[in-house]
């Protein structure tokens, strides 16, 4: 049940299950979560019902300065990260200066930590914006969420804002022409009296068909690892994840499994 928020703009480095030694960048406020989804499994908790205080996002200049300082420190200690990851307290692409921040990050990475990849963990709700789409094409790991091929499942699991359309999201994802990694979290349980399970045969077969349209360079599958705001959710076992991975591999996808 307890969840947490990142209290800094730059956090870590942490050993990420999926990415290696990761230096995190949080473009959202440090005191509240801001997201266009409200996933029932989100480690940052549910979205506030009402924002008591104004959500203050860090400026582009502030992010650049903090990242420079941290990379200089890590370089001096000879402990540079494998990856610089945009994640944090919500959806990073909601930041109005996202594209410029990506340009600054590429410049600092090239200067101070040239071997590090740049990753963005996103829910794909802003990829219709040209500047966001173009920025995501400049980085190495453009990781976009697709938890199901059924809109009703996404509505139950991810609680997207009212503008969400699965069909439009998939159309946008195909425009990356393969320069995208799809991330899918598998979970079981119940929520508000409804069964939650995106691992059924029907879910997996239909999701694989959608992935064939999107043609991602990789598919990352995982399950909950820490506390979730809803306590009626269960982890999916590593055997179940491996069985899903096998189906993906048989369909020709490169897969990463994190149990
Ligand atoms: S998209 Fe990510 S940050 Fe947003 S609610 Fe879902 S898990 Fe949390």
CSV table of C-alpha atoms and ligand atoms in Angstrom, one decimal:
chain,number,residue,atom,x,y,z
A,1,UNK,CA,0.0,0.0,0.0
A,2,UNK,CA,2.7,2.7,0.8
A,3,UNK,CA,4.0,4.3,-2.3
A,4,UNK,CA,6.6,6.9,-2.9
A,5,UNK,CA,7.5,10.1,-4.8
A,6,UNK,CA,11.0,11.1,-6.0
A,7,UNK,CA,12.1,14.1,-4.0
A,8,UNK,CA,14.7,15.4,-6.5
A,9,UNK,CA,15.0,16.4,-10.1
A,10,UNK,CA,18.0,14.1,-10.6
A,11,UNK,CA,17.9,10.8,-8.6
A,12,UNK,CA,20.1,7.8,-8.3
A,13,UNK,CA,22.0,6.2,-9.8
A,14,UNK,CA,19.9,3.1,-9.2
A,15,UNK,CA,20.3,-0.4,-10.4
A,16,UNK,CA,17.2,-0.7,-12.7
A,17,UNK,CA,15.7,-4.1,-13.3
A,18,UNK,CA,15.3,-3.3,-17.0
A,19,UNK,CA,18.0,-0.7,-17.8
A,20,UNK,CA,21.1,-1.3,-15.8
A,21,UNK,CA,22.8,1.5,-13.8
A,22,UNK,CA,20.4,4.3,-14.3
A,23,UNK,CA,20.6,8.0,-13.5
A,24,UNK,CA,17.0,9.2,-13.2
A,25,UNK,CA,15.5,12.5,-14.3
A,26,UNK,CA,12.2,13.6,-12.8
A,27,UNK,CA,10.6,16.4,-14.9
A,28,UNK,CA,7.5,16.4,-12.6
A,29,UNK,CA,7.0,18.2,-9.3
A,30,UNK,CA,8.8,16.6,-6.3
A,31,UNK,CA,5.8,16.9,-4.0
A,32,UNK,CA,2.9,15.6,-6.2
A,33,UNK,CA,2.4,13.2,-9.1
A,34,UNK,CA,1.3,14.6,-12.4
A,35,UNK,CA,0.2,12.0,-15.0
A,36,UNK,CA,-2.2,11.6,-17.9
A,37,UNK,CA,-2.8,8.0,-16.7
A,38,UNK,CA,-3.7,7.0,-13.2
A,39,UNK,CA,-2.6,3.3,-13.2
A,40,UNK,CA,-3.9,1.3,-10.3
A,41,UNK,CA,-0.4,-0.2,-9.9
A,42,UNK,CA,1.6,3.0,-10.0
A,43,UNK,CA,4.5,3.1,-7.5
A,44,UNK,CA,4.0,6.8,-7.1
A,45,UNK,CA,0.4,6.3,-5.9
A,46,UNK,CA,-2.9,7.5,-7.4
A,47,UNK,CA,-3.3,11.0,-8.9
A,48,UNK,CA,-4.4,13.6,-6.3
A,49,UNK,CA,-8.2,14.1,-6.6
A,50,UNK,CA,-7.7,17.8,-6.3
A,51,UNK,CA,-4.4,19.7,-6.6
A,52,UNK,CA,-4.2,21.6,-3.3
A,53,UNK,CA,-1.0,23.4,-4.4
A,54,UNK,CA,0.1,24.5,-7.9
A,55,UNK,CA,2.2,21.8,-9.6
A,56,UNK,CA,5.6,23.4,-10.1
A,57,UNK,CA,7.7,21.6,-12.7
A,58,UNK,CA,11.5,22.3,-12.9
A,59,UNK,CA,12.6,24.7,-15.7
A,60,UNK,CA,14.7,23.5,-18.6
A,61,UNK,CA,17.7,25.6,-17.2
A,62,UNK,CA,17.3,23.9,-13.8
A,63,UNK,CA,17.3,20.4,-15.2
A,64,UNK,CA,20.3,21.2,-17.4
A,65,UNK,CA,22.3,22.6,-14.5
A,66,UNK,CA,21.5,19.7,-12.1
A,67,UNK,CA,22.3,17.1,-14.7
A,68,UNK,CA,25.6,18.7,-15.5
A,69,UNK,CA,26.6,18.8,-11.8
A,70,UNK,CA,25.6,15.2,-11.3
A,71,UNK,CA,27.4,13.9,-14.4
A,72,UNK,CA,30.5,15.9,-13.5
A,73,UNK,CA,30.5,14.4,-10.0
A,74,UNK,CA,30.0,10.9,-11.4
A,75,UNK,CA,32.7,11.4,-14.0
A,76,UNK,CA,35.2,12.5,-11.3
A,77,UNK,CA,34.3,9.3,-9.3
A,78,UNK,CA,34.6,7.2,-12.4
A,79,UNK,CA,31.1,5.9,-11.9
A,80,UNK,CA,29.2,6.9,-15.0
A,81,UNK,CA,25.7,5.5,-15.6
A,82,UNK,CA,24.7,3.0,-18.3
A,83,UNK,CA,21.6,5.0,-19.0
A,84,UNK,CA,20.1,8.4,-18.2
A,85,UNK,CA,16.4,7.7,-17.7
A,86,UNK,CA,13.5,10.1,-17.8
A,87,UNK,CA,10.9,8.7,-15.3
A,88,UNK,CA,9.9,10.1,-11.9
A,89,UNK,CA,6.6,11.4,-10.5
A,90,UNK,CA,4.4,11.0,-13.6
A,91,UNK,CA,4.6,11.4,-17.3
A,92,UNK,CA,7.8,13.1,-18.5
A,93,UNK,CA,6.5,14.2,-21.9
A,94,UNK,CA,3.9,16.4,-20.3
A,95,UNK,CA,6.7,18.9,-19.5
A,96,UNK,CA,6.2,21.9,-21.9
A,97,UNK,CA,10.0,22.0,-22.5
A,98,UNK,CA,10.5,18.3,-23.0
A,99,UNK,CA,12.0,18.6,-26.5
A,100,UNK,CA,14.5,21.2,-25.4
A,101,UNK,CA,15.4,19.2,-22.3
A,102,UNK,CA,16.1,16.1,-24.5
A,103,UNK,CA,18.5,18.3,-26.7
A,104,UNK,CA,20.3,19.5,-23.6
A,105,UNK,CA,20.6,16.0,-22.2
A,106,UNK,CA,22.0,14.6,-25.5
A,107,UNK,CA,24.6,17.5,-25.5
A,108,UNK,CA,25.6,16.8,-21.8
A,109,UNK,CA,25.7,13.0,-22.4
A,110,UNK,CA,28.0,13.4,-25.4
A,111,UNK,CA,30.3,15.7,-23.4
A,112,UNK,CA,30.4,13.9,-20.1
A,113,UNK,CA,29.2,10.4,-20.4
A,114,UNK,CA,29.3,9.4,-24.1
A,115,UNK,CA,28.6,5.7,-23.5
A,116,UNK,CA,25.4,6.3,-21.6
A,117,UNK,CA,22.1,5.6,-23.4
A,118,UNK,CA,19.2,8.0,-23.0
A,119,UNK,CA,15.8,6.4,-22.1
A,120,UNK,CA,12.3,7.8,-21.7
A,121,UNK,CA,9.7,5.8,-19.9
A,122,UNK,CA,6.4,7.1,-21.2
A,123,UNK,CA,2.7,6.2,-21.5
A,124,UNK,CA,2.4,7.3,-25.1
A,125,UNK,CA,-0.3,9.9,-24.5
A,126,UNK,CA,1.7,12.9,-25.8
A,127,UNK,CA,3.3,11.3,-28.9
A,128,UNK,CA,0.7,13.0,-31.1
A,129,UNK,CA,2.6,16.2,-30.4
A,130,UNK,CA,5.2,16.7,-33.2
A,131,UNK,CA,7.9,18.1,-30.9
A,132,UNK,CA,7.6,15.2,-28.5
A,133,UNK,CA,7.5,12.7,-31.3
A,134,UNK,CA,10.7,14.1,-32.9
A,135,UNK,CA,12.5,14.4,-29.6
A,136,UNK,CA,11.8,10.7,-28.8
A,137,UNK,CA,13.3,9.7,-32.2
A,138,UNK,CA,16.6,11.3,-31.1
A,139,UNK,CA,17.2,9.0,-28.1
A,140,UNK,CA,18.3,5.4,-27.8
A,141,UNK,CA,15.5,3.9,-25.7
A,142,UNK,CA,12.1,5.3,-26.5
A,143,UNK,CA,10.0,3.1,-24.2
A,144,UNK,CA,6.2,3.4,-24.6
A,145,UNK,CA,3.5,1.7,-22.5
A,146,UNK,CA,0.9,-0.6,-24.0
A,147,UNK,CA,-0.7,-2.7,-21.3
A,148,UNK,CA,-3.5,-4.3,-23.4
A,149,UNK,CA,-5.0,-4.4,-26.9
A,150,UNK,CA,-8.4,-3.8,-25.3
A,151,UNK,CA,-9.5,-0.3,-24.5
A,152,UNK,CA,-11.7,-1.5,-21.6
A,153,UNK,CA,-8.7,-3.3,-20.0
A,154,UNK,CA,-6.6,-0.1,-20.4
A,155,UNK,CA,-9.4,1.9,-18.9
A,156,UNK,CA,-9.5,-0.4,-15.9
A,157,UNK,CA,-5.7,-0.8,-15.4
A,158,UNK,CA,-4.3,2.6,-16.5
A,159,UNK,CA,-7.3,4.9,-15.9
A,160,UNK,CA,-6.3,7.2,-18.8
A,161,UNK,CA,-7.7,10.7,-19.0
A,162,UNK,CA,-10.9,11.1,-21.1
A,163,UNK,CA,-9.1,11.9,-24.4
A,164,UNK,CA,-7.5,8.5,-24.6
A,165,UNK,CA,-8.0,6.5,-27.7
A,166,UNK,CA,-6.3,3.1,-28.1
A,167,UNK,CA,-6.7,3.2,-31.9
A,168,UNK,CA,-5.0,6.6,-32.2
A,169,UNK,CA,-2.3,5.6,-29.8
A,170,UNK,CA,-1.5,2.5,-31.9
A,171,UNK,CA,-1.5,4.6,-35.1
A,172,UNK,CA,1.0,7.0,-33.5
A,173,UNK,CA,3.2,4.2,-32.3
A,174,UNK,CA,3.4,2.7,-35.8
A,175,UNK,CA,4.7,6.1,-37.0
A,176,UNK,CA,8.0,5.4,-35.1
A,177,UNK,CA,8.6,2.8,-37.7
A,178,UNK,CA,10.2,0.4,-35.2
A,179,UNK,CA,12.3,3.0,-33.3
A,180,UNK,CA,10.3,2.2,-30.2
A,181,UNK,CA,10.3,-0.3,-27.3
A,182,UNK,CA,7.0,-1.4,-26.0
A,183,UNK,CA,6.6,-1.9,-22.2
A,184,UNK,CA,3.8,-3.9,-20.8
A,185,UNK,CA,3.1,-4.5,-17.2
A,186,UNK,CA,1.2,-7.8,-16.4
A,187,UNK,CA,-0.9,-8.0,-13.3
A,188,UNK,CA,-3.9,-9.9,-11.9
A,189,UNK,CA,-6.4,-9.2,-9.1
A,190,UNK,CA,-9.5,-7.0,-8.8
A,191,UNK,CA,-10.4,-3.4,-8.7
A,192,UNK,CA,-13.8,-1.9,-7.8
A,193,UNK,CA,-15.4,-5.3,-8.0
A,194,UNK,CA,-14.0,-6.1,-11.5
A,195,UNK,CA,-11.5,-8.7,-12.3
A,196,UNK,CA,-8.1,-7.4,-13.5
A,197,UNK,CA,-6.1,-9.8,-15.7
A,198,UNK,CA,-4.2,-8.9,-18.8
A,199,UNK,CA,-2.5,-12.3,-19.1
A,200,UNK,CA,-5.5,-14.3,-20.5
A,201,UNK,CA,-5.1,-16.1,-23.8
A,202,UNK,CA,-7.4,-13.6,-25.5
A,203,UNK,CA,-5.5,-10.6,-24.1
A,204,UNK,CA,-2.1,-12.0,-25.2
A,205,UNK,CA,-3.2,-13.1,-28.7
A,206,UNK,CA,-4.8,-9.7,-29.5
A,207,UNK,CA,-1.9,-7.8,-28.0
A,208,UNK,CA,0.6,-9.7,-30.1
A,209,UNK,CA,-1.4,-8.9,-33.2
A,210,UNK,CA,-1.2,-5.2,-32.3
A,211,UNK,CA,2.5,-5.5,-31.7
A,212,UNK,CA,2.9,-6.9,-35.2
A,213,UNK,CA,1.5,-3.6,-36.5
A,214,UNK,CA,3.7,-1.5,-34.3
A,215,UNK,CA,6.9,-3.5,-35.0
A,216,UNK,CA,8.8,-2.5,-31.9
A,217,UNK,CA,12.6,-3.1,-31.7
A,218,UNK,CA,12.0,-4.8,-28.4
A,219,UNK,CA,9.2,-5.7,-26.0
A,220,UNK,CA,9.7,-5.3,-22.2
A,221,UNK,CA,7.4,-7.4,-20.1
A,222,UNK,CA,7.3,-7.1,-16.3
A,223,UNK,CA,5.1,-7.2,-13.3
A,224,UNK,CA,4.7,-5.2,-10.1
A,225,UNK,CA,7.8,-5.1,-8.0
A,226,UNK,CA,7.0,-2.8,-5.1
A,227,UNK,CA,4.0,-1.6,-3.2
A,228,UNK,CA,1.0,-0.5,-5.2
A,229,UNK,CA,-1.8,1.9,-4.2
A,230,UNK,CA,-4.4,-0.9,-4.5
A,231,UNK,CA,-3.9,-3.9,-2.3
A,232,UNK,CA,-6.0,-6.3,-4.3
A,233,UNK,CA,-3.4,-6.7,-7.0
A,234,UNK,CA,-1.0,-9.7,-7.4
A,235,UNK,CA,2.3,-10.2,-9.2
A,236,UNK,CA,2.3,-12.4,-12.2
A,237,UNK,CA,4.8,-15.3,-11.7
A,238,UNK,CA,8.1,-15.6,-13.6
A,239,UNK,CA,6.8,-18.8,-15.2
A,240,UNK,CA,3.8,-16.9,-16.6
A,241,UNK,CA,6.0,-14.1,-17.8
A,242,UNK,CA,8.4,-16.6,-19.5
A,243,UNK,CA,5.4,-18.2,-21.2
A,244,UNK,CA,4.3,-14.8,-22.6
A,245,UNK,CA,7.9,-14.2,-23.7
A,246,UNK,CA,8.0,-17.5,-25.5
A,247,UNK,CA,4.9,-16.5,-27.5
A,248,UNK,CA,6.5,-13.2,-28.4
A,249,UNK,CA,9.7,-14.8,-29.4
A,250,UNK,CA,7.8,-17.3,-31.6
A,251,UNK,CA,6.2,-14.3,-33.2
A,252,UNK,CA,9.6,-12.9,-34.0
A,253,UNK,CA,10.0,-10.2,-31.2
A,254,UNK,CA,13.1,-9.4,-29.2
A,255,UNK,CA,11.9,-9.6,-25.5
A,256,UNK,CA,13.2,-8.6,-22.1
A,257,UNK,CA,11.5,-10.2,-19.1
A,258,UNK,CA,11.7,-8.7,-15.5
A,259,UNK,CA,10.0,-10.7,-12.9
B,1,LIG,S1,1.8,6.0,-16.6
B,1,LIG,FE1,3.5,5.6,-15.2
B,1,LIG,S2,3.6,7.4,-13.8
B,1,LIG,FE2,1.6,7.5,-14.9
B,1,LIG,S3,0.2,6.5,-13.5
B,1,LIG,FE3,0.9,4.9,-14.9
B,1,LIG,S4,2.7,4.0,-13.9
B,1,LIG,FE4,2.2,5.9,-12.8
